[in-house]
Each structure stands twice: as structure tokens, then as C-alpha cells.
């Protein structure tokens, strides 16, 4: 009997998987600092240093600005409308994306967050090279985040029924539960530097939340077309 290749689709998380989310946070705080420096008597570099070192940047900004402090909605409007010129894509992310794109695998991006912020990150990382418009799934645009089945079913509906799926992420709270229930392969990129926004203490979660594979680098991920006998 001739083996028939099963089409492969690989979906990626965005933040702290393809790049370090702290880089985006820093870009947002620099944007905030430029926008509000005139209210504080500090130049933007000094203001950035002070609010980026604070546990709560908004509270620090208010303390510095005093009676001229912006409202929280004004702060968030500036923060969320940051459009970084560029963000550094992980080198191992670039390698795996190049390899998978060359192999003909379908590449998807499944990410939680507001549309304006996530799309600003995607543009700053140059990810449109790898993910077409129909292959980018953002929670605000679908009306449901990764704690639900919706983003993953949305991706599956855009590919043949016999596709073999893999999801690569970093957050056991929501990245692996639904993909596992749907029969996907799941891979977690370990936070070696301890700088991720979300903790990876698997003991905090049920076994169903755990990935099937944990890697220290995306270079360790080997996915290819599976065959049926």
C-alpha cells in the first residue's frame, strides 16, 4: 500500500515564543516617555529610565508628573498605540520559520491580545513574510482567546481535515490544553532566562495543560509530514 503524506500545519504563539515580549514593553514605555516628558520636567530618556524601573510604570509617571499626570485611559491609549519601527525576531525562530516555509508546511500565528498591538508587533517583526492574512488569528478579532477552542478550530477550518497540526508556545496556562484535546502535537519553548511574562511552573496546572514536548531552542523542533501506512 502506498504511503500518503499528511499535510502539515504548524501554528505558533507570538509573545515570548517568536520574540521576547519585554522588547515590545520597552518600546511602549519609550513611546509613553516621549509623549509625556513635557508634563514631568524630565527629558524622555530620564523618564523612560524611571518608569521602566518601577513596579508600576503608570503610578511612577503620576508621581513624577504630579498634578499634570495623565489619566489611566490617556496612558493606555498611548501605550497601546505604540508602533515599534522594528522588534528583534529570535534567531532560532527565523531558522525554523525559514525551514518550514521552504518545506511547504502551512504556517499559522495564533495569539491573544488586542488587534492593534498584536498587528503592530507582527509588522515590526516582519512576520508577514511567513504568515498570510488568513493565517493570522488574533483573539480580539475572533472574539475568543486561547482559553477556548475557538482560535484553534478557526485555524483547522482553514486547512484540509486530514492535516497534522503542531502548536508551539510558551504559556501552559492556555497554549496547550485545547490543542491537546484536538489531537495536536504541542511544544513548549522553555524560558531559560526567566524573563517571560507568564510563568512556566507546570506543577501549578493540570497534566492536560502540559505540552507533549519541552525544548530549550526552536532549533530542537523537528516536524515534518507524517505518513499513513
PDB file of C-alpha atoms in Angstrom:
ATOM      1  CA  UNK A   1       0.000   0.000   0.000  1.00  0.00           C
ATOM      2  CA  UNK A   2       1.405   3.381  -0.968  1.00  0.00           C
ATOM      3  CA  UNK A   3       2.077   5.753   1.887  1.00  0.00           C
ATOM      4  CA  UNK A   4       0.195   9.027   1.583  1.00  0.00           C
ATOM      5  CA  UNK A   5       1.741  12.170   3.096  1.00  0.00           C
ATOM      6  CA  UNK A   6      -0.472  14.062   5.516  1.00  0.00           C
ATOM      7  CA  UNK A   7      -0.283  17.842   5.012  1.00  0.00           C
ATOM      8  CA  UNK A   8       1.482  19.583   7.868  1.00  0.00           C
ATOM      9  CA  UNK A   9       0.387  22.756   9.621  1.00  0.00           C
ATOM     10  CA  UNK A  10       2.428  24.411  12.359  1.00  0.00           C
ATOM     11  CA  UNK A  11       0.898  27.163  14.480  1.00  0.00           C
ATOM     12  CA  UNK A  12       2.960  29.488  16.649  1.00  0.00           C
ATOM     13  CA  UNK A  13       2.248  31.640  19.641  1.00  0.00           C
ATOM     14  CA  UNK A  14       3.704  35.145  19.284  1.00  0.00           C
ATOM     15  CA  UNK A  15       4.764  36.741  22.577  1.00  0.00           C
ATOM     16  CA  UNK A  16       7.750  35.097  24.292  1.00  0.00           C
ATOM     17  CA  UNK A  17       7.820  32.417  21.595  1.00  0.00           C
ATOM     18  CA  UNK A  18       8.930  34.137  18.391  1.00  0.00           C
ATOM     19  CA  UNK A  19      10.471  37.109  20.201  1.00  0.00           C
ATOM     20  CA  UNK A  20      10.982  38.386  23.759  1.00  0.00           C
ATOM     21  CA  UNK A  21       7.842  40.279  24.796  1.00  0.00           C
ATOM     22  CA  UNK A  22       9.909  42.561  27.041  1.00  0.00           C
ATOM     23  CA  UNK A  23      11.273  44.177  23.867  1.00  0.00           C
ATOM     24  CA  UNK A  24       7.756  45.334  22.993  1.00  0.00           C
ATOM     25  CA  UNK A  25       7.100  46.517  26.553  1.00  0.00           C
ATOM     26  CA  UNK A  26      10.295  48.589  26.388  1.00  0.00           C
ATOM     27  CA  UNK A  27       9.212  50.107  23.056  1.00  0.00           C
ATOM     28  CA  UNK A  28       5.833  51.030  24.547  1.00  0.00           C
ATOM     29  CA  UNK A  29       7.419  52.655  27.596  1.00  0.00           C
ATOM     30  CA  UNK A  30       9.769  54.664  25.379  1.00  0.00           C
ATOM     31  CA  UNK A  31       6.749  55.844  23.397  1.00  0.00           C
ATOM     32  CA  UNK A  32       4.978  56.800  26.632  1.00  0.00           C
ATOM     33  CA  UNK A  33       8.081  58.635  27.805  1.00  0.00           C
ATOM     34  CA  UNK A  34       8.289  60.704  24.638  1.00  0.00           C
ATOM     35  CA  UNK A  35       4.578  61.502  24.773  1.00  0.00           C
ATOM     36  CA  UNK A  36       4.512  62.661  28.411  1.00  0.00           C
ATOM     37  CA  UNK A  37       8.011  64.019  29.013  1.00  0.00           C
ATOM     38  CA  UNK A  38       6.854  67.618  28.780  1.00  0.00           C
ATOM     39  CA  UNK A  39       4.451  67.069  31.699  1.00  0.00           C
ATOM     40  CA  UNK A  40       7.170  65.884  34.043  1.00  0.00           C
ATOM     41  CA  UNK A  41      10.165  68.192  33.686  1.00  0.00           C
ATOM     42  CA  UNK A  42      12.282  65.178  32.659  1.00  0.00           C
ATOM     43  CA  UNK A  43      13.688  64.509  29.245  1.00  0.00           C
ATOM     44  CA  UNK A  44      12.269  61.377  27.620  1.00  0.00           C
ATOM     45  CA  UNK A  45      15.332  59.218  28.310  1.00  0.00           C
ATOM     46  CA  UNK A  46      15.297  60.030  32.014  1.00  0.00           C
ATOM     47  CA  UNK A  47      11.551  59.499  32.219  1.00  0.00           C
ATOM     48  CA  UNK A  48      11.900  56.144  30.468  1.00  0.00           C
ATOM     49  CA  UNK A  49      14.587  55.062  32.932  1.00  0.00           C
ATOM     50  CA  UNK A  50      12.449  55.948  35.905  1.00  0.00           C
ATOM     51  CA  UNK A  51       9.168  54.404  34.788  1.00  0.00           C
ATOM     52  CA  UNK A  52      10.783  51.270  33.324  1.00  0.00           C
ATOM     53  CA  UNK A  53      12.475  50.562  36.653  1.00  0.00           C
ATOM     54  CA  UNK A  54       9.224  50.991  38.592  1.00  0.00           C
ATOM     55  CA  UNK A  55       6.976  48.099  39.548  1.00  0.00           C
ATOM     56  CA  UNK A  56       4.021  50.048  38.112  1.00  0.00           C
ATOM     57  CA  UNK A  57       5.046  52.443  35.298  1.00  0.00           C
ATOM     58  CA  UNK A  58       1.761  54.371  35.380  1.00  0.00           C
ATOM     59  CA  UNK A  59       1.983  55.014  39.123  1.00  0.00           C
ATOM     60  CA  UNK A  60       5.590  56.146  38.671  1.00  0.00           C
ATOM     61  CA  UNK A  61       4.575  58.507  35.869  1.00  0.00           C
ATOM     62  CA  UNK A  62       1.822  60.005  38.010  1.00  0.00           C
ATOM     63  CA  UNK A  63       4.214  60.527  40.914  1.00  0.00           C
ATOM     64  CA  UNK A  64       6.696  62.331  38.676  1.00  0.00           C
ATOM     65  CA  UNK A  65       4.086  64.413  36.814  1.00  0.00           C
ATOM     66  CA  UNK A  66       2.110  65.362  39.920  1.00  0.00           C
ATOM     67  CA  UNK A  67      -0.941  67.484  39.123  1.00  0.00           C
ATOM     68  CA  UNK A  68      -0.152  67.239  35.409  1.00  0.00           C
ATOM     69  CA  UNK A  69      -0.411  63.443  35.399  1.00  0.00           C
ATOM     70  CA  UNK A  70      -2.373  61.864  32.556  1.00  0.00           C
ATOM     71  CA  UNK A  71      -5.392  59.707  33.275  1.00  0.00           C
ATOM     72  CA  UNK A  72      -5.029  55.941  33.085  1.00  0.00           C
ATOM     73  CA  UNK A  73      -7.047  55.938  29.852  1.00  0.00           C
ATOM     74  CA  UNK A  74      -4.691  58.524  28.323  1.00  0.00           C
ATOM     75  CA  UNK A  75      -1.685  56.451  29.410  1.00  0.00           C
ATOM     76  CA  UNK A  76      -3.158  53.239  27.985  1.00  0.00           C
ATOM     77  CA  UNK A  77      -4.146  54.916  24.730  1.00  0.00           C
ATOM     78  CA  UNK A  78      -0.538  55.965  24.141  1.00  0.00           C
ATOM     79  CA  UNK A  79       0.869  52.622  25.319  1.00  0.00           C
ATOM     80  CA  UNK A  80      -1.453  50.501  23.189  1.00  0.00           C
ATOM     81  CA  UNK A  81      -0.926  52.603  20.080  1.00  0.00           C
ATOM     82  CA  UNK A  82       2.819  52.074  20.012  1.00  0.00           C
ATOM     83  CA  UNK A  83       4.146  51.060  16.601  1.00  0.00           C
ATOM     84  CA  UNK A  84       7.780  49.986  17.026  1.00  0.00           C
ATOM     85  CA  UNK A  85       9.940  50.523  13.982  1.00  0.00           C
ATOM     86  CA  UNK A  86      11.338  47.059  14.461  1.00  0.00           C
ATOM     87  CA  UNK A  87      11.500  44.262  17.025  1.00  0.00           C
ATOM     88  CA  UNK A  88      14.147  41.511  17.170  1.00  0.00           C
ATOM     89  CA  UNK A  89      12.875  38.139  15.984  1.00  0.00           C
ATOM     90  CA  UNK A  90      14.575  35.247  17.784  1.00  0.00           C
ATOM     91  CA  UNK A  91      17.272  33.774  15.540  1.00  0.00           C
ATOM     92  CA  UNK A  92      16.046  30.226  16.169  1.00  0.00           C
ATOM     93  CA  UNK A  93      12.532  31.434  15.284  1.00  0.00           C
ATOM     94  CA  UNK A  94      13.814  32.798  11.987  1.00  0.00           C
ATOM     95  CA  UNK A  95      15.527  29.496  11.243  1.00  0.00           C
ATOM     96  CA  UNK A  96      12.500  27.307  11.951  1.00  0.00           C
ATOM     97  CA  UNK A  97      10.167  29.617  10.031  1.00  0.00           C
ATOM     98  CA  UNK A  98      12.511  29.613   7.031  1.00  0.00           C
ATOM     99  CA  UNK A  99      12.810  25.829   7.197  1.00  0.00           C
ATOM    100  CA  UNK A 100       9.082  25.201   7.496  1.00  0.00           C
ATOM    101  CA  UNK A 101       8.210  27.719   4.787  1.00  0.00           C
ATOM    102  CA  UNK A 102      10.656  26.009   2.432  1.00  0.00           C
ATOM    103  CA  UNK A 103       9.102  22.618   3.244  1.00  0.00           C
ATOM    104  CA  UNK A 104       5.654  23.767   2.159  1.00  0.00           C
ATOM    105  CA  UNK A 105       4.085  23.473   5.614  1.00  0.00           C
ATOM    106  CA  UNK A 106       1.135  25.713   6.348  1.00  0.00           C
ATOM    107  CA  UNK A 107       2.207  28.298   8.943  1.00  0.00           C
ATOM    108  CA  UNK A 108      -0.261  29.893  11.361  1.00  0.00           C
ATOM    109  CA  UNK A 109       0.038  32.508  14.079  1.00  0.00           C
ATOM    110  CA  UNK A 110      -2.469  32.115  16.946  1.00  0.00           C
ATOM    111  CA  UNK A 111      -2.105  34.859  19.535  1.00  0.00           C
ATOM    112  CA  UNK A 112      -4.119  36.541  22.274  1.00  0.00           C
ATOM    113  CA  UNK A 113      -4.330  40.303  22.583  1.00  0.00           C
ATOM    114  CA  UNK A 114      -5.743  43.462  21.088  1.00  0.00           C
ATOM    115  CA  UNK A 115      -5.663  43.664  17.335  1.00  0.00           C
ATOM    116  CA  UNK A 116      -3.810  46.995  17.132  1.00  0.00           C
ATOM    117  CA  UNK A 117      -0.979  45.876  19.430  1.00  0.00           C
ATOM    118  CA  UNK A 118      -0.553  42.383  18.012  1.00  0.00           C
ATOM    119  CA  UNK A 119      -0.553  43.635  14.439  1.00  0.00           C
ATOM    120  CA  UNK A 120       1.996  46.312  15.347  1.00  0.00           C
ATOM    121  CA  UNK A 121       4.252  43.565  16.706  1.00  0.00           C
ATOM    122  CA  UNK A 122       3.735  41.392  13.629  1.00  0.00           C
ATOM    123  CA  UNK A 123       4.726  44.283  11.354  1.00  0.00           C
ATOM    124  CA  UNK A 124       7.742  45.226  13.490  1.00  0.00           C
ATOM    125  CA  UNK A 125       8.964  41.613  13.424  1.00  0.00           C
ATOM    126  CA  UNK A 126       8.482  41.257   9.664  1.00  0.00           C
ATOM    127  CA  UNK A 127       6.251  38.227  10.132  1.00  0.00           C
ATOM    128  CA  UNK A 128       4.015  38.927   7.136  1.00  0.00           C
ATOM    129  CA  UNK A 129       6.779  37.163   5.194  1.00  0.00           C
ATOM    130  CA  UNK A 130       5.732  33.892   6.823  1.00  0.00           C
ATOM    131  CA  UNK A 131       2.052  34.260   7.727  1.00  0.00           C
ATOM    132  CA  UNK A 132      -0.562  35.245   5.170  1.00  0.00           C
ATOM    133  CA  UNK A 133      -3.628  37.286   6.204  1.00  0.00           C
ATOM    134  CA  UNK A 134      -5.826  34.206   6.631  1.00  0.00           C
ATOM    135  CA  UNK A 135      -3.153  32.521   8.728  1.00  0.00           C
ATOM    136  CA  UNK A 136      -3.048  35.169  11.469  1.00  0.00           C
ATOM    137  CA  UNK A 137      -5.598  34.577  14.235  1.00  0.00           C
ATOM    138  CA  UNK A 138      -5.846  37.240  16.966  1.00  0.00           C
ATOM    139  CA  UNK A 139      -8.209  36.823  19.909  1.00  0.00           C
ATOM    140  CA  UNK A 140      -9.796  40.266  19.690  1.00  0.00           C
ATOM    141  CA  UNK A 141     -10.624  39.631  16.042  1.00  0.00           C
ATOM    142  CA  UNK A 142     -12.186  36.215  16.647  1.00  0.00           C
ATOM    143  CA  UNK A 143     -13.953  37.217  19.860  1.00  0.00           C
ATOM    144  CA  UNK A 144     -12.366  34.401  21.877  1.00  0.00           C
ATOM    145  CA  UNK A 145      -8.933  33.717  23.353  1.00  0.00           C
ATOM    146  CA  UNK A 146      -6.847  30.570  23.740  1.00  0.00           C
ATOM    147  CA  UNK A 147      -8.624  29.518  26.919  1.00  0.00           C
ATOM    148  CA  UNK A 148     -11.359  28.444  24.461  1.00  0.00           C
ATOM    149  CA  UNK A 149     -11.311  26.122  21.481  1.00  0.00           C
ATOM    150  CA  UNK A 150     -12.292  28.911  19.057  1.00  0.00           C
ATOM    151  CA  UNK A 151      -8.853  30.088  17.797  1.00  0.00           C
ATOM    152  CA  UNK A 152      -7.692  26.532  17.160  1.00  0.00           C
ATOM    153  CA  UNK A 153     -10.890  25.430  15.438  1.00  0.00           C
ATOM    154  CA  UNK A 154     -10.710  28.601  13.348  1.00  0.00           C
ATOM    155  CA  UNK A 155      -7.278  27.531  12.097  1.00  0.00           C
ATOM    156  CA  UNK A 156      -8.378  23.947  11.431  1.00  0.00           C
ATOM    157  CA  UNK A 157     -11.339  25.132   9.374  1.00  0.00           C
ATOM    158  CA  UNK A 158      -8.908  26.836   7.006  1.00  0.00           C
ATOM    159  CA  UNK A 159      -6.962  23.644   6.238  1.00  0.00           C
ATOM    160  CA  UNK A 160      -7.876  20.141   4.958  1.00  0.00           C
ATOM    161  CA  UNK A 161      -9.474  17.817   7.510  1.00  0.00           C
ATOM    162  CA  UNK A 162      -6.540  15.381   7.403  1.00  0.00           C
ATOM    163  CA  UNK A 163      -3.886  17.960   8.277  1.00  0.00           C
ATOM    164  CA  UNK A 164      -1.430  17.095  11.065  1.00  0.00           C
ATOM    165  CA  UNK A 165      -1.196  20.056  13.474  1.00  0.00           C
ATOM    166  CA  UNK A 166       1.524  21.244  15.861  1.00  0.00           C
ATOM    167  CA  UNK A 167       1.270  24.196  18.242  1.00  0.00           C
ATOM    168  CA  UNK A 168       4.418  25.865  19.592  1.00  0.00           C
ATOM    169  CA  UNK A 169       4.072  28.241  22.551  1.00  0.00           C
ATOM    170  CA  UNK A 170       5.349  29.200  25.975  1.00  0.00           C
ATOM    171  CA  UNK A 171       2.380  29.530  28.339  1.00  0.00           C
ATOM    172  CA  UNK A 172       0.989  26.343  29.942  1.00  0.00           C
ATOM    173  CA  UNK A 173      -1.994  28.272  31.276  1.00  0.00           C
ATOM    174  CA  UNK A 174      -3.560  28.419  27.816  1.00  0.00           C
ATOM    175  CA  UNK A 175      -1.283  27.310  24.984  1.00  0.00           C
ATOM    176  CA  UNK A 176      -1.613  23.514  25.114  1.00  0.00           C
ATOM    177  CA  UNK A 177      -4.923  22.461  26.664  1.00  0.00           C
ATOM    178  CA  UNK A 178      -7.172  22.850  23.632  1.00  0.00           C
ATOM    179  CA  UNK A 179      -4.588  21.778  21.041  1.00  0.00           C
ATOM    180  CA  UNK A 180      -4.058  18.561  23.011  1.00  0.00           C
ATOM    181  CA  UNK A 181      -7.803  17.952  23.206  1.00  0.00           C
ATOM    182  CA  UNK A 182      -7.947  18.389  19.438  1.00  0.00           C
ATOM    183  CA  UNK A 183      -5.166  15.845  18.911  1.00  0.00           C
ATOM    184  CA  UNK A 184      -2.423  18.324  18.021  1.00  0.00           C
ATOM    185  CA  UNK A 185       1.253  17.921  18.822  1.00  0.00           C
ATOM    186  CA  UNK A 186       2.286  20.537  21.387  1.00  0.00           C
ATOM    187  CA  UNK A 187       5.703  22.060  22.079  1.00  0.00           C
ATOM    188  CA  UNK A 188       6.719  24.483  24.842  1.00  0.00           C
ATOM    189  CA  UNK A 189       9.758  26.723  24.476  1.00  0.00           C
ATOM    190  CA  UNK A 190      11.428  26.817  27.873  1.00  0.00           C
ATOM    191  CA  UNK A 191      12.077  30.224  29.460  1.00  0.00           C
ATOM    192  CA  UNK A 192      15.794  29.748  30.107  1.00  0.00           C
ATOM    193  CA  UNK A 193      16.403  33.384  31.093  1.00  0.00           C
ATOM    194  CA  UNK A 194      13.436  33.596  33.449  1.00  0.00           C
ATOM    195  CA  UNK A 195      12.179  36.737  31.690  1.00  0.00           C
ATOM    196  CA  UNK A 196       8.856  35.603  30.227  1.00  0.00           C
ATOM    197  CA  UNK A 197       5.677  37.415  31.176  1.00  0.00           C
ATOM    198  CA  UNK A 198       3.885  34.161  32.051  1.00  0.00           C
ATOM    199  CA  UNK A 199       5.293  31.545  34.471  1.00  0.00           C
ATOM    200  CA  UNK A 200       6.037  28.022  33.288  1.00  0.00           C
ATOM    201  CA  UNK A 201       5.676  26.153  36.577  1.00  0.00           C
ATOM    202  CA  UNK A 202       3.871  23.069  35.275  1.00  0.00           C
ATOM    203  CA  UNK A 203       3.091  21.949  38.839  1.00  0.00           C
ATOM    204  CA  UNK A 204       0.542  24.776  39.001  1.00  0.00           C
ATOM    205  CA  UNK A 205      -1.537  23.242  36.215  1.00  0.00           C
ATOM    206  CA  UNK A 206      -3.353  20.019  35.452  1.00  0.00           C
ATOM    207  CA  UNK A 207      -1.475  17.396  33.406  1.00  0.00           C
ATOM    208  CA  UNK A 208      -3.730  18.225  30.457  1.00  0.00           C
ATOM    209  CA  UNK A 209      -2.208  21.717  30.342  1.00  0.00           C
ATOM    210  CA  UNK A 210       1.305  20.329  29.872  1.00  0.00           C
ATOM    211  CA  UNK A 211       2.952  20.229  26.439  1.00  0.00           C
ATOM    212  CA  UNK A 212       3.933  16.924  24.871  1.00  0.00           C
ATOM    213  CA  UNK A 213       7.476  18.237  24.316  1.00  0.00           C
ATOM    214  CA  UNK A 214       9.624  20.898  26.003  1.00  0.00           C
ATOM    215  CA  UNK A 215      12.598  22.409  24.155  1.00  0.00           C
ATOM    216  CA  UNK A 216      15.309  24.915  25.054  1.00  0.00           C
ATOM    217  CA  UNK A 217      15.545  26.193  21.485  1.00  0.00           C
ATOM    218  CA  UNK A 218      13.271  26.199  18.463  1.00  0.00           C
ATOM    219  CA  UNK A 219      16.165  24.556  16.614  1.00  0.00           C
ATOM    220  CA  UNK A 220      15.251  21.379  18.534  1.00  0.00           C
ATOM    221  CA  UNK A 221      11.796  21.203  16.983  1.00  0.00           C
ATOM    222  CA  UNK A 222      11.637  18.627  14.200  1.00  0.00           C
ATOM    223  CA  UNK A 223       8.305  18.435  12.439  1.00  0.00           C
ATOM    224  CA  UNK A 224       7.632  17.032   9.035  1.00  0.00           C
ATOM    225  CA  UNK A 225       4.964  15.260   7.023  1.00  0.00           C
ATOM    226  CA  UNK A 226       3.758  12.115   8.740  1.00  0.00           C
ATOM    227  CA  UNK A 227       2.737   9.168   6.600  1.00  0.00           C
ATOM    228  CA  UNK A 228      -0.096   6.684   6.928  1.00  0.00           C
ATOM    229  CA  UNK A 229       0.536   3.050   6.111  1.00  0.00           C
TER     230      UNK A 229
END
